[in-house]
Amino acid sequence: MGDTRTAIVTGSTSGIGLGVARALAARGCNVVLNSYTDTADDRALADEIAAEHGVATAYVPADMADPARCRALVETAAERFGSVDILVNNAGIQHVAPVEEFPVAKWDAVIAINLSSAFHTVAAAVPHMKRAGWGRIVNIASAHGLRASPYKAAYVAAKHGVLGLTKTVALELAEERVTCNAICPGYVLTPLVEAQIPDQMKAHGMDRDTVVREVMLARQPSREFATVEQIGGLVVFLCSDDAAQITGTSLSVDGGWTAM
Ligand code: NAD
């Protein structure tokens, strides 16, 4: 990846964000980890990644539902490391309900954390990237940025919005050596998804393999989960010089889901 880069990964204390943070650290990036909590475990995680990969890390708590905290996260990273070269917008939440019963507060939270946070972090990071003459923005969207499912109105709207934001930012920065792309994962085996398996086994009276294949991965033709390592690997590629002409697009990691 060349020079030592500084990367911010939002929502990186678990799942995909943590996998992306580890993958970038393994390639020599300094990494700023983030979540809305502020615990000793959060800071220990950043220290562990620094020690494992011989890079500098920081844990910066910031609630991605709060526009001012989104922007402050970027400025804190810039102050601490001198630049913001890579921004991975990953923080996200889900809420499932029929549209007529969808709680307004949940709609607002899903849109704020999954979509508006990316607008705020991008707006704050772009001046730093322009000044440096290099930058990579990767937004973790979803197969639900390309396809809908019932009862996920806010999530599907937010993820479709992320793809629109990605294209617009890419066009605005096309001559600045700053790229902006989205990754659209299908089902990824994160702790959140793993925790749903026992309940699904009970509800359907199936063993683990059957419930995963027939229920959870019913829309994923490969019938296999994507992994956080695979998403991390794609982020690393998008941050490489080989990906310099890839901008304004979305890359699916969904076992064929959106080919249907
Ligand atoms: P996860 O719940 O394991 O991790 C989400 C992370 O975001 C956590 O670190 C959490 O602390 C953080 N977070 C939540 N709310 C936050 C807030 N208000 N401010 C700051 N941080 C916050 O989830 P995951 O499965 O790893 O999902 C990560 C991203 O990938 C999300 O945007 C999600 O929509 C997307 N995604 C996940 C899957 C999947 O199957 N797991 C599929 C497609 C897309």
PDB file of C-alpha atoms and ligand atoms in Angstrom:
ATOM      1  CA  MET A   1       0.000   0.000   0.000  1.00  0.00           C
ATOM      2  CA  GLY A   2       3.067   2.242  -0.124  1.00  0.00           C
ATOM      3  CA  ASP A   3       3.500   4.936   2.544  1.00  0.00           C
ATOM      4  CA  THR A   4       2.073   4.449   6.005  1.00  0.00           C
ATOM      5  CA  ARG A   5      -1.571   5.387   5.705  1.00  0.00           C
ATOM      6  CA  THR A   6      -3.997   6.355   8.431  1.00  0.00           C
ATOM      7  CA  ALA A   7      -7.365   4.615   8.287  1.00  0.00           C
ATOM      8  CA  ILE A   8     -10.569   5.313  10.193  1.00  0.00           C
ATOM      9  CA  VAL A   9     -13.036   2.431  10.463  1.00  0.00           C
ATOM     10  CA  THR A  10     -16.378   3.360  12.026  1.00  0.00           C
ATOM     11  CA  GLY A  11     -18.141   0.734  14.124  1.00  0.00           C
ATOM     12  CA  SER A  12     -15.022  -1.408  14.413  1.00  0.00           C
ATOM     13  CA  THR A  13     -15.273  -3.154  17.788  1.00  0.00           C
ATOM     14  CA  SER A  14     -16.932  -6.221  16.282  1.00  0.00           C
ATOM     15  CA  GLY A  15     -17.893  -8.026  13.105  1.00  0.00           C
ATOM     16  CA  ILE A  16     -17.028  -6.609   9.695  1.00  0.00           C
ATOM     17  CA  GLY A  17     -15.539  -3.358  11.017  1.00  0.00           C
ATOM     18  CA  LEU A  18     -13.134  -5.238  13.274  1.00  0.00           C
ATOM     19  CA  GLY A  19     -12.190  -7.549  10.397  1.00  0.00           C
ATOM     20  CA  VAL A  20     -11.503  -4.520   8.182  1.00  0.00           C
ATOM     21  CA  ALA A  21      -9.463  -2.813  10.925  1.00  0.00           C
ATOM     22  CA  ARG A  22      -7.348  -5.954  11.371  1.00  0.00           C
ATOM     23  CA  ALA A  23      -6.846  -6.335   7.598  1.00  0.00           C
ATOM     24  CA  LEU A  24      -5.698  -2.722   7.201  1.00  0.00           C
ATOM     25  CA  ALA A  25      -3.366  -2.991  10.210  1.00  0.00           C
ATOM     26  CA  ALA A  26      -1.901  -6.175   8.735  1.00  0.00           C
ATOM     27  CA  ARG A  27      -1.009  -4.114   5.633  1.00  0.00           C
ATOM     28  CA  GLY A  28       0.812  -1.528   7.741  1.00  0.00           C
ATOM     29  CA  CYS A  29      -1.889   1.115   8.174  1.00  0.00           C
ATOM     30  CA  ASN A  30      -2.319   3.092  11.368  1.00  0.00           C
ATOM     31  CA  VAL A  31      -5.920   2.464  12.362  1.00  0.00           C
ATOM     32  CA  VAL A  32      -8.471   4.486  14.301  1.00  0.00           C
ATOM     33  CA  LEU A  33     -11.098   2.182  15.764  1.00  0.00           C
ATOM     34  CA  ASN A  34     -14.499   3.489  16.772  1.00  0.00           C
ATOM     35  CA  SER A  35     -17.770   2.636  18.421  1.00  0.00           C
ATOM     36  CA  TYR A  36     -20.261   4.481  20.614  1.00  0.00           C
ATOM     37  CA  THR A  37     -19.024   2.807  23.822  1.00  0.00           C
ATOM     38  CA  ASP A  38     -16.006   3.910  25.876  1.00  0.00           C
ATOM     39  CA  THR A  39     -14.679   0.943  27.813  1.00  0.00           C
ATOM     40  CA  ALA A  40     -11.326  -0.520  28.820  1.00  0.00           C
ATOM     41  CA  ASP A  41     -12.076  -3.442  26.457  1.00  0.00           C
ATOM     42  CA  ASP A  42     -12.426  -1.012  23.528  1.00  0.00           C
ATOM     43  CA  ARG A  43      -9.011   0.509  24.237  1.00  0.00           C
ATOM     44  CA  ALA A  44      -7.464  -2.930  24.858  1.00  0.00           C
ATOM     45  CA  LEU A  45      -8.678  -4.055  21.430  1.00  0.00           C
ATOM     46  CA  ALA A  46      -6.903  -1.134  19.757  1.00  0.00           C
ATOM     47  CA  ASP A  47      -3.748  -1.893  21.781  1.00  0.00           C
ATOM     48  CA  GLU A  48      -3.916  -5.576  20.807  1.00  0.00           C
ATOM     49  CA  ILE A  49      -4.099  -4.735  17.080  1.00  0.00           C
ATOM     50  CA  ALA A  50      -1.186  -2.293  17.419  1.00  0.00           C
ATOM     51  CA  ALA A  51       0.967  -4.891  19.173  1.00  0.00           C
ATOM     52  CA  GLU A  52       0.066  -7.661  16.724  1.00  0.00           C
ATOM     53  CA  HIS A  53       0.899  -5.676  13.583  1.00  0.00           C
ATOM     54  CA  GLY A  54       3.477  -3.144  14.763  1.00  0.00           C
ATOM     55  CA  VAL A  55       1.330  -0.158  13.763  1.00  0.00           C
ATOM     56  CA  ALA A  56      -0.135   2.762  15.699  1.00  0.00           C
ATOM     57  CA  THR A  57      -3.798   2.549  16.642  1.00  0.00           C
ATOM     58  CA  ALA A  58      -6.264   4.615  18.643  1.00  0.00           C
ATOM     59  CA  TYR A  59      -9.733   3.986  19.937  1.00  0.00           C
ATOM     60  CA  VAL A  60     -11.969   7.040  19.544  1.00  0.00           C
ATOM     61  CA  PRO A  61     -15.474   6.743  20.992  1.00  0.00           C
ATOM     62  CA  ALA A  62     -18.112   8.592  18.975  1.00  0.00           C
ATOM     63  CA  ASP A  63     -21.798   7.912  18.458  1.00  0.00           C
ATOM     64  CA  MET A  64     -22.341   7.798  14.702  1.00  0.00           C
ATOM     65  CA  ALA A  65     -25.944   8.936  15.281  1.00  0.00           C
ATOM     66  CA  ASP A  66     -24.557  12.359  16.229  1.00  0.00           C
ATOM     67  CA  PRO A  67     -23.399  14.530  13.282  1.00  0.00           C
ATOM     68  CA  ALA A  68     -20.976  16.589  15.401  1.00  0.00           C
ATOM     69  CA  ARG A  69     -19.358  13.429  16.828  1.00  0.00           C
ATOM     70  CA  CYS A  70     -18.982  11.972  13.308  1.00  0.00           C
ATOM     71  CA  ARG A  71     -17.058  15.051  12.208  1.00  0.00           C
ATOM     72  CA  ALA A  72     -15.074  15.202  15.469  1.00  0.00           C
ATOM     73  CA  LEU A  73     -13.958  11.585  14.943  1.00  0.00           C
ATOM     74  CA  VAL A  74     -12.287  12.587  11.675  1.00  0.00           C
ATOM     75  CA  GLU A  75     -10.642  15.681  13.169  1.00  0.00           C
ATOM     76  CA  THR A  76      -9.375  13.697  16.180  1.00  0.00           C
ATOM     77  CA  ALA A  77      -7.804  11.125  13.838  1.00  0.00           C
ATOM     78  CA  ALA A  78      -6.207  13.865  11.734  1.00  0.00           C
ATOM     79  CA  GLU A  79      -4.778  15.587  14.815  1.00  0.00           C
ATOM     80  CA  ARG A  80      -3.413  12.372  16.278  1.00  0.00           C
ATOM     81  CA  PHE A  81      -1.885  10.888  13.111  1.00  0.00           C
ATOM     82  CA  GLY A  82      -1.392  13.920  10.850  1.00  0.00           C
ATOM     83  CA  SER A  83      -3.634  12.660   8.041  1.00  0.00           C
ATOM     84  CA  VAL A  84      -6.790  10.791   7.160  1.00  0.00           C
ATOM     85  CA  ASP A  85      -6.007   8.687   4.112  1.00  0.00           C
ATOM     86  CA  ILE A  86      -8.589   5.903   4.306  1.00  0.00           C
ATOM     87  CA  LEU A  87     -12.144   6.184   5.590  1.00  0.00           C
ATOM     88  CA  VAL A  88     -14.284   3.060   5.957  1.00  0.00           C
ATOM     89  CA  ASN A  89     -17.896   3.813   6.857  1.00  0.00           C
ATOM     90  CA  ASN A  90     -19.068   0.598   8.446  1.00  0.00           C
ATOM     91  CA  ALA A  91     -21.185   1.408  11.544  1.00  0.00           C
ATOM     92  CA  GLY A  92     -24.688   0.115  11.079  1.00  0.00           C
ATOM     93  CA  ILE A  93     -27.793  -1.107  12.880  1.00  0.00           C
ATOM     94  CA  GLN A  94     -30.941  -2.927  11.801  1.00  0.00           C
ATOM     95  CA  HIS A  95     -34.589  -2.776  12.828  1.00  0.00           C
ATOM     96  CA  VAL A  96     -37.309  -5.002  11.421  1.00  0.00           C
ATOM     97  CA  ALA A  97     -41.024  -4.018  11.399  1.00  0.00           C
ATOM     98  CA  PRO A  98     -43.900  -3.588   8.931  1.00  0.00           C
ATOM     99  CA  VAL A  99     -43.746  -0.103   7.420  1.00  0.00           C
ATOM    100  CA  GLU A 100     -47.013   1.073   9.007  1.00  0.00           C
ATOM    101  CA  GLU A 101     -45.754   0.070  12.453  1.00  0.00           C
ATOM    102  CA  PHE A 102     -42.126   1.132  11.975  1.00  0.00           C
ATOM    103  CA  PRO A 103     -41.242   3.230  15.068  1.00  0.00           C
ATOM    104  CA  VAL A 104     -40.231   6.750  14.019  1.00  0.00           C
ATOM    105  CA  ALA A 105     -37.324   6.759  16.461  1.00  0.00           C
ATOM    106  CA  LYS A 106     -35.990   3.526  14.897  1.00  0.00           C
ATOM    107  CA  TRP A 107     -36.359   4.949  11.382  1.00  0.00           C
ATOM    108  CA  ASP A 108     -34.417   8.047  12.444  1.00  0.00           C
ATOM    109  CA  ALA A 109     -31.685   5.999  14.146  1.00  0.00           C
ATOM    110  CA  VAL A 110     -31.188   3.618  11.204  1.00  0.00           C
ATOM    111  CA  ILE A 111     -30.990   6.506   8.715  1.00  0.00           C
ATOM    112  CA  ALA A 112     -28.646   8.482  10.995  1.00  0.00           C
ATOM    113  CA  ILE A 113     -26.202   5.647  11.742  1.00  0.00           C
ATOM    114  CA  ASN A 114     -26.297   3.768   8.394  1.00  0.00           C
ATOM    115  CA  LEU A 115     -26.495   6.738   6.003  1.00  0.00           C
ATOM    116  CA  SER A 116     -26.092  10.232   7.464  1.00  0.00           C
ATOM    117  CA  SER A 117     -22.950   9.300   9.424  1.00  0.00           C
ATOM    118  CA  ALA A 118     -21.210   8.524   6.127  1.00  0.00           C
ATOM    119  CA  PHE A 119     -22.166  11.966   4.782  1.00  0.00           C
ATOM    120  CA  HIS A 120     -20.696  13.650   7.869  1.00  0.00           C
ATOM    121  CA  THR A 121     -17.448  11.650   7.993  1.00  0.00           C
ATOM    122  CA  VAL A 122     -16.922  12.052   4.245  1.00  0.00           C
ATOM    123  CA  ALA A 123     -17.541  15.804   4.453  1.00  0.00           C
ATOM    124  CA  ALA A 124     -14.946  16.080   7.223  1.00  0.00           C
ATOM    125  CA  ALA A 125     -12.390  13.741   5.606  1.00  0.00           C
ATOM    126  CA  VAL A 126     -12.430  15.125   2.047  1.00  0.00           C
ATOM    127  CA  PRO A 127     -10.475  18.348   2.796  1.00  0.00           C
ATOM    128  CA  HIS A 128      -7.689  16.233   4.368  1.00  0.00           C
ATOM    129  CA  MET A 129      -7.622  13.849   1.387  1.00  0.00           C
ATOM    130  CA  LYS A 130      -7.642  16.680  -1.163  1.00  0.00           C
ATOM    131  CA  ARG A 131      -4.762  18.356   0.636  1.00  0.00           C
ATOM    132  CA  ALA A 132      -2.777  15.097   0.597  1.00  0.00           C
ATOM    133  CA  GLY A 133      -3.679  14.407  -3.045  1.00  0.00           C
ATOM    134  CA  TRP A 134      -4.668  10.821  -2.201  1.00  0.00           C
ATOM    135  CA  GLY A 135      -7.564   9.140  -0.477  1.00  0.00           C
ATOM    136  CA  ARG A 136      -9.756   6.069  -0.315  1.00  0.00           C
ATOM    137  CA  ILE A 137     -13.352   6.029   0.911  1.00  0.00           C
ATOM    138  CA  VAL A 138     -15.071   2.658   1.263  1.00  0.00           C
ATOM    139  CA  ASN A 139     -18.687   2.492   2.380  1.00  0.00           C
ATOM    140  CA  ILE A 140     -19.972  -0.824   3.703  1.00  0.00           C
ATOM    141  CA  ALA A 141     -23.456  -0.980   2.194  1.00  0.00           C
ATOM    142  CA  SER A 142     -25.277  -4.305   1.751  1.00  0.00           C
ATOM    143  CA  ALA A 143     -27.028  -6.544  -0.739  1.00  0.00           C
ATOM    144  CA  HIS A 144     -29.941  -4.505   0.639  1.00  0.00           C
ATOM    145  CA  GLY A 145     -28.424  -1.510  -1.148  1.00  0.00           C
ATOM    146  CA  LEU A 146     -29.382  -3.284  -4.380  1.00  0.00           C
ATOM    147  CA  ARG A 147     -32.371  -5.441  -3.397  1.00  0.00           C
ATOM    148  CA  ALA A 148     -35.233  -5.039  -0.919  1.00  0.00           C
ATOM    149  CA  SER A 149     -36.684  -7.347   1.710  1.00  0.00           C
ATOM    150  CA  PRO A 150     -39.994  -6.826   3.482  1.00  0.00           C
ATOM    151  CA  TYR A 151     -39.967  -5.228   6.960  1.00  0.00           C
ATOM    152  CA  LYS A 152     -36.583  -3.566   6.485  1.00  0.00           C
ATOM    153  CA  ALA A 153     -37.792  -0.188   5.161  1.00  0.00           C
ATOM    154  CA  ALA A 154     -35.239   1.976   6.987  1.00  0.00           C
ATOM    155  CA  TYR A 155     -32.282  -0.340   6.383  1.00  0.00           C
ATOM    156  CA  VAL A 156     -33.043  -0.817   2.678  1.00  0.00           C
ATOM    157  CA  ALA A 157     -33.629   2.930   2.210  1.00  0.00           C
ATOM    158  CA  ALA A 158     -30.391   3.781   4.044  1.00  0.00           C
ATOM    159  CA  LYS A 159     -28.290   1.252   2.126  1.00  0.00           C
ATOM    160  CA  HIS A 160     -29.714   2.381  -1.249  1.00  0.00           C
ATOM    161  CA  GLY A 161     -28.870   5.919  -0.119  1.00  0.00           C
ATOM    162  CA  VAL A 162     -25.289   4.894   0.658  1.00  0.00           C
ATOM    163  CA  LEU A 163     -24.858   3.813  -2.967  1.00  0.00           C
ATOM    164  CA  GLY A 164     -26.150   7.190  -4.184  1.00  0.00           C
ATOM    165  CA  LEU A 165     -23.792   9.025  -1.849  1.00  0.00           C
ATOM    166  CA  THR A 166     -20.911   6.818  -3.027  1.00  0.00           C
ATOM    167  CA  LYS A 167     -21.494   7.660  -6.706  1.00  0.00           C
ATOM    168  CA  THR A 168     -21.869  11.389  -6.057  1.00  0.00           C
ATOM    169  CA  VAL A 169     -18.734  11.644  -3.924  1.00  0.00           C
ATOM    170  CA  ALA A 170     -16.773   9.642  -6.517  1.00  0.00           C
ATOM    171  CA  LEU A 171     -17.718  12.119  -9.252  1.00  0.00           C
ATOM    172  CA  GLU A 172     -16.848  15.140  -7.128  1.00  0.00           C
ATOM    173  CA  LEU A 173     -13.395  13.702  -6.333  1.00  0.00           C
ATOM    174  CA  ALA A 174     -12.613  12.022  -9.649  1.00  0.00           C
ATOM    175  CA  GLU A 175      -9.681  14.327 -10.439  1.00  0.00           C
ATOM    176  CA  GLU A 176      -8.294  14.379  -6.887  1.00  0.00           C
ATOM    177  CA  ARG A 177      -6.807  10.833  -6.709  1.00  0.00           C
ATOM    178  CA  VAL A 178      -9.493  10.103  -4.134  1.00  0.00           C
ATOM    179  CA  THR A 179     -11.766   7.126  -4.853  1.00  0.00           C
ATOM    180  CA  CYS A 180     -15.105   6.308  -3.264  1.00  0.00           C
ATOM    181  CA  ASN A 181     -16.665   2.863  -3.552  1.00  0.00           C
ATOM    182  CA  ALA A 182     -19.187   0.688  -1.762  1.00  0.00           C
ATOM    183  CA  ILE A 183     -19.045  -2.962  -0.771  1.00  0.00           C
ATOM    184  CA  CYS A 184     -22.352  -4.830  -0.738  1.00  0.00           C
ATOM    185  CA  PRO A 185     -22.064  -7.927   1.461  1.00  0.00           C
ATOM    186  CA  GLY A 186     -24.708 -10.621   1.550  1.00  0.00           C
ATOM    187  CA  TYR A 187     -24.873 -12.571   4.807  1.00  0.00           C
ATOM    188  CA  VAL A 188     -21.552 -12.376   6.642  1.00  0.00           C
ATOM    189  CA  LEU A 189     -20.815 -14.611   9.603  1.00  0.00           C
ATOM    190  CA  THR A 190     -20.355 -11.992  12.330  1.00  0.00           C
ATOM    191  CA  PRO A 191     -21.007 -12.541  16.062  1.00  0.00           C
ATOM    192  CA  LEU A 192     -24.404 -10.881  15.517  1.00  0.00           C
ATOM    193  CA  VAL A 193     -25.405 -13.436  12.874  1.00  0.00           C
ATOM    194  CA  GLU A 194     -23.800 -16.352  14.769  1.00  0.00           C
ATOM    195  CA  ALA A 195     -25.962 -15.493  17.791  1.00  0.00           C
ATOM    196  CA  GLN A 196     -29.141 -15.924  15.717  1.00  0.00           C
ATOM    197  CA  ILE A 197     -28.347 -19.520  14.734  1.00  0.00           C
ATOM    198  CA  PRO A 198     -29.442 -21.294  17.971  1.00  0.00           C
ATOM    199  CA  ASP A 199     -32.837 -19.477  17.952  1.00  0.00           C
ATOM    200  CA  GLN A 200     -33.379 -20.329  14.296  1.00  0.00           C
ATOM    201  CA  MET A 201     -32.477 -23.980  14.992  1.00  0.00           C
ATOM    202  CA  LYS A 202     -35.073 -24.075  17.767  1.00  0.00           C
ATOM    203  CA  ALA A 203     -37.748 -22.237  15.758  1.00  0.00           C
ATOM    204  CA  HIS A 204     -37.397 -24.512  12.720  1.00  0.00           C
ATOM    205  CA  GLY A 205     -36.456 -27.753  14.513  1.00  0.00           C
ATOM    206  CA  MET A 206     -33.395 -28.077  12.291  1.00  0.00           C
ATOM    207  CA  ASP A 207     -29.720 -28.807  12.924  1.00  0.00           C
ATOM    208  CA  ARG A 208     -27.163 -26.032  12.457  1.00  0.00           C
ATOM    209  CA  ASP A 209     -26.125 -26.894   8.886  1.00  0.00           C
ATOM    210  CA  THR A 210     -29.717 -27.248   7.674  1.00  0.00           C
ATOM    211  CA  VAL A 211     -30.945 -23.998   9.259  1.00  0.00           C
ATOM    212  CA  VAL A 212     -27.956 -22.119   7.822  1.00  0.00           C
ATOM    213  CA  ARG A 213     -28.418 -23.556   4.296  1.00  0.00           C
ATOM    214  CA  GLU A 214     -32.206 -23.660   4.054  1.00  0.00           C
ATOM    215  CA  VAL A 215     -33.312 -20.685   6.175  1.00  0.00           C
ATOM    216  CA  MET A 216     -30.571 -18.127   6.725  1.00  0.00           C
ATOM    217  CA  LEU A 217     -28.864 -18.486   3.347  1.00  0.00           C
ATOM    218  CA  ALA A 218     -32.034 -19.142   1.343  1.00  0.00           C
ATOM    219  CA  ARG A 219     -31.283 -16.062  -0.822  1.00  0.00           C
ATOM    220  CA  GLN A 220     -27.516 -16.613  -1.061  1.00  0.00           C
ATOM    221  CA  PRO A 221     -27.010 -19.077  -3.956  1.00  0.00           C
ATOM    222  CA  SER A 222     -23.553 -20.209  -2.758  1.00  0.00           C
ATOM    223  CA  ARG A 223     -25.233 -21.342   0.506  1.00  0.00           C
ATOM    224  CA  GLU A 224     -22.146 -20.123   2.300  1.00  0.00           C
ATOM    225  CA  PHE A 225     -21.643 -17.072   4.500  1.00  0.00           C
ATOM    226  CA  ALA A 226     -19.156 -14.451   3.397  1.00  0.00           C
ATOM    227  CA  THR A 227     -16.449 -13.863   6.006  1.00  0.00           C
ATOM    228  CA  VAL A 228     -15.121 -10.718   7.636  1.00  0.00           C
ATOM    229  CA  GLU A 229     -11.685 -11.656   6.254  1.00  0.00           C
ATOM    230  CA  GLN A 230     -13.077 -11.600   2.710  1.00  0.00           C
ATOM    231  CA  ILE A 231     -14.563  -8.133   3.261  1.00  0.00           C
ATOM    232  CA  GLY A 232     -11.268  -6.981   4.818  1.00  0.00           C
ATOM    233  CA  GLY A 233      -9.371  -8.314   1.809  1.00  0.00           C
ATOM    234  CA  LEU A 234     -11.580  -6.377  -0.584  1.00  0.00           C
ATOM    235  CA  VAL A 235     -11.142  -3.154   1.393  1.00  0.00           C
ATOM    236  CA  VAL A 236      -7.359  -3.634   1.250  1.00  0.00           C
ATOM    237  CA  PHE A 237      -7.580  -4.127  -2.524  1.00  0.00           C
ATOM    238  CA  LEU A 238      -9.731  -1.000  -2.971  1.00  0.00           C
ATOM    239  CA  CYS A 239      -7.090   0.926  -1.019  1.00  0.00           C
ATOM    240  CA  SER A 240      -4.267  -0.321  -3.259  1.00  0.00           C
ATOM    241  CA  ASP A 241      -2.771   1.406  -6.292  1.00  0.00           C
ATOM    242  CA  ASP A 242      -4.203  -1.349  -8.518  1.00  0.00           C
ATOM    243  CA  ALA A 243      -7.673  -0.025  -7.637  1.00  0.00           C
ATOM    244  CA  ALA A 244      -6.877   3.614  -8.465  1.00  0.00           C
ATOM    245  CA  GLN A 245      -9.325   3.645 -11.400  1.00  0.00           C
ATOM    246  CA  ILE A 246     -12.128   1.888  -9.529  1.00  0.00           C
ATOM    247  CA  THR A 247     -14.423   4.613  -8.258  1.00  0.00           C
ATOM    248  CA  GLY A 248     -18.136   5.266  -7.912  1.00  0.00           C
ATOM    249  CA  THR A 249     -19.050   1.618  -8.020  1.00  0.00           C
ATOM    250  CA  SER A 250     -20.309  -1.126  -5.738  1.00  0.00           C
ATOM    251  CA  LEU A 251     -18.772  -4.561  -5.353  1.00  0.00           C
ATOM    252  CA  SER A 252     -20.992  -7.402  -4.201  1.00  0.00           C
ATOM    253  CA  VAL A 253     -19.709 -10.111  -1.854  1.00  0.00           C
ATOM    254  CA  ASP A 254     -22.942 -12.056  -1.667  1.00  0.00           C
ATOM    255  CA  GLY A 255     -22.469 -15.556  -3.104  1.00  0.00           C
ATOM    256  CA  GLY A 256     -24.604 -14.606  -6.112  1.00  0.00           C
ATOM    257  CA  TRP A 257     -27.619 -13.095  -4.266  1.00  0.00           C
ATOM    258  CA  THR A 258     -27.898 -10.009  -6.503  1.00  0.00           C
ATOM    259  CA  ALA A 259     -27.256 -11.977  -9.707  1.00  0.00           C
ATOM    260  CA  MET A 260     -30.855 -13.179  -9.356  1.00  0.00           C
TER     261      MET A 260
HETATM  262  P1  NAD B   1     -21.971  -5.699  14.232  1.00  0.00           P
HETATM  263  O1  NAD B   1     -23.182  -5.400  15.047  1.00  0.00           O
HETATM  264  O2  NAD B   1     -21.163  -6.918  14.529  1.00  0.00           O
HETATM  265  O3  NAD B   1     -20.991  -4.442  14.253  1.00  0.00           O
HETATM  266  C1  NAD B   1     -21.484  -3.145  14.141  1.00  0.00           C
HETATM  267  C2  NAD B   1     -20.469  -2.199  14.729  1.00  0.00           C
HETATM  268  O4  NAD B   1     -21.012  -0.877  14.667  1.00  0.00           O
HETATM  269  C3  NAD B   1     -20.145  -2.496  16.194  1.00  0.00           C
HETATM  270  O5  NAD B   1     -18.779  -2.246  16.434  1.00  0.00           O
HETATM  271  C4  NAD B   1     -21.026  -1.483  16.915  1.00  0.00           C
HETATM  272  O6  NAD B   1     -20.507  -1.169  18.185  1.00  0.00           O
HETATM  273  C5  NAD B   1     -20.952  -0.315  15.965  1.00  0.00           C
HETATM  274  N1  NAD B   1     -22.037   0.635  16.139  1.00  0.00           N
HETATM  275  C6  NAD B   1     -23.366   0.403  16.242  1.00  0.00           C
HETATM  276  N2  NAD B   1     -24.018   1.553  16.442  1.00  0.00           N
HETATM  277  C7  NAD B   1     -23.080   2.532  16.471  1.00  0.00           C
HETATM  278  C8  NAD B   1     -23.137   3.925  16.686  1.00  0.00           C
HETATM  279  N3  NAD B   1     -24.287   4.562  16.915  1.00  0.00           N
HETATM  280  N4  NAD B   1     -21.973   4.625  16.637  1.00  0.00           N
HETATM  281  C9  NAD B   1     -20.790   4.002  16.441  1.00  0.00           C
HETATM  282  N5  NAD B   1     -20.678   2.675  16.251  1.00  0.00           N
HETATM  283  C10 NAD B   1     -21.819   1.950  16.272  1.00  0.00           C
HETATM  284  O7  NAD B   1     -22.480  -5.692  12.726  1.00  0.00           O
HETATM  285  P2  NAD B   1     -21.814  -6.227  11.375  1.00  0.00           P
HETATM  286  O8  NAD B   1     -22.614  -7.408  10.968  1.00  0.00           O
HETATM  287  O9  NAD B   1     -20.347  -6.342  11.476  1.00  0.00           O
HETATM  288  O10 NAD B   1     -22.201  -5.030  10.384  1.00  0.00           O
HETATM  289  C11 NAD B   1     -21.293  -4.005  10.025  1.00  0.00           C
HETATM  290  C12 NAD B   1     -21.799  -3.290   8.777  1.00  0.00           C
HETATM  291  O11 NAD B   1     -21.936  -4.239   7.717  1.00  0.00           O
HETATM  292  C13 NAD B   1     -23.163  -2.642   8.958  1.00  0.00           C
HETATM  293  O12 NAD B   1     -23.196  -1.406   8.251  1.00  0.00           O
HETATM  294  C14 NAD B   1     -24.102  -3.644   8.321  1.00  0.00           C
HETATM  295  O13 NAD B   1     -25.277  -3.043   7.838  1.00  0.00           O
HETATM  296  C15 NAD B   1     -23.231  -4.171   7.192  1.00  0.00           C
HETATM  297  N6  NAD B   1     -23.649  -5.491   6.702  1.00  0.00           N
HETATM  298  C16 NAD B   1     -23.600  -6.604   7.510  1.00  0.00           C
HETATM  299  C17 NAD B   1     -23.990  -7.834   6.992  1.00  0.00           C
HETATM  300  C18 NAD B   1     -23.947  -9.115   7.810  1.00  0.00           C
HETATM  301  O14 NAD B   1     -24.464 -10.149   7.347  1.00  0.00           O
HETATM  302  N7  NAD B   1     -23.337  -9.137   8.970  1.00  0.00           N
HETATM  303  C19 NAD B   1     -24.449  -7.913   5.673  1.00  0.00           C
HETATM  304  C20 NAD B   1     -24.488  -6.756   4.888  1.00  0.00           C
HETATM  305  C21 NAD B   1     -24.077  -5.546   5.417  1.00  0.00           C
END
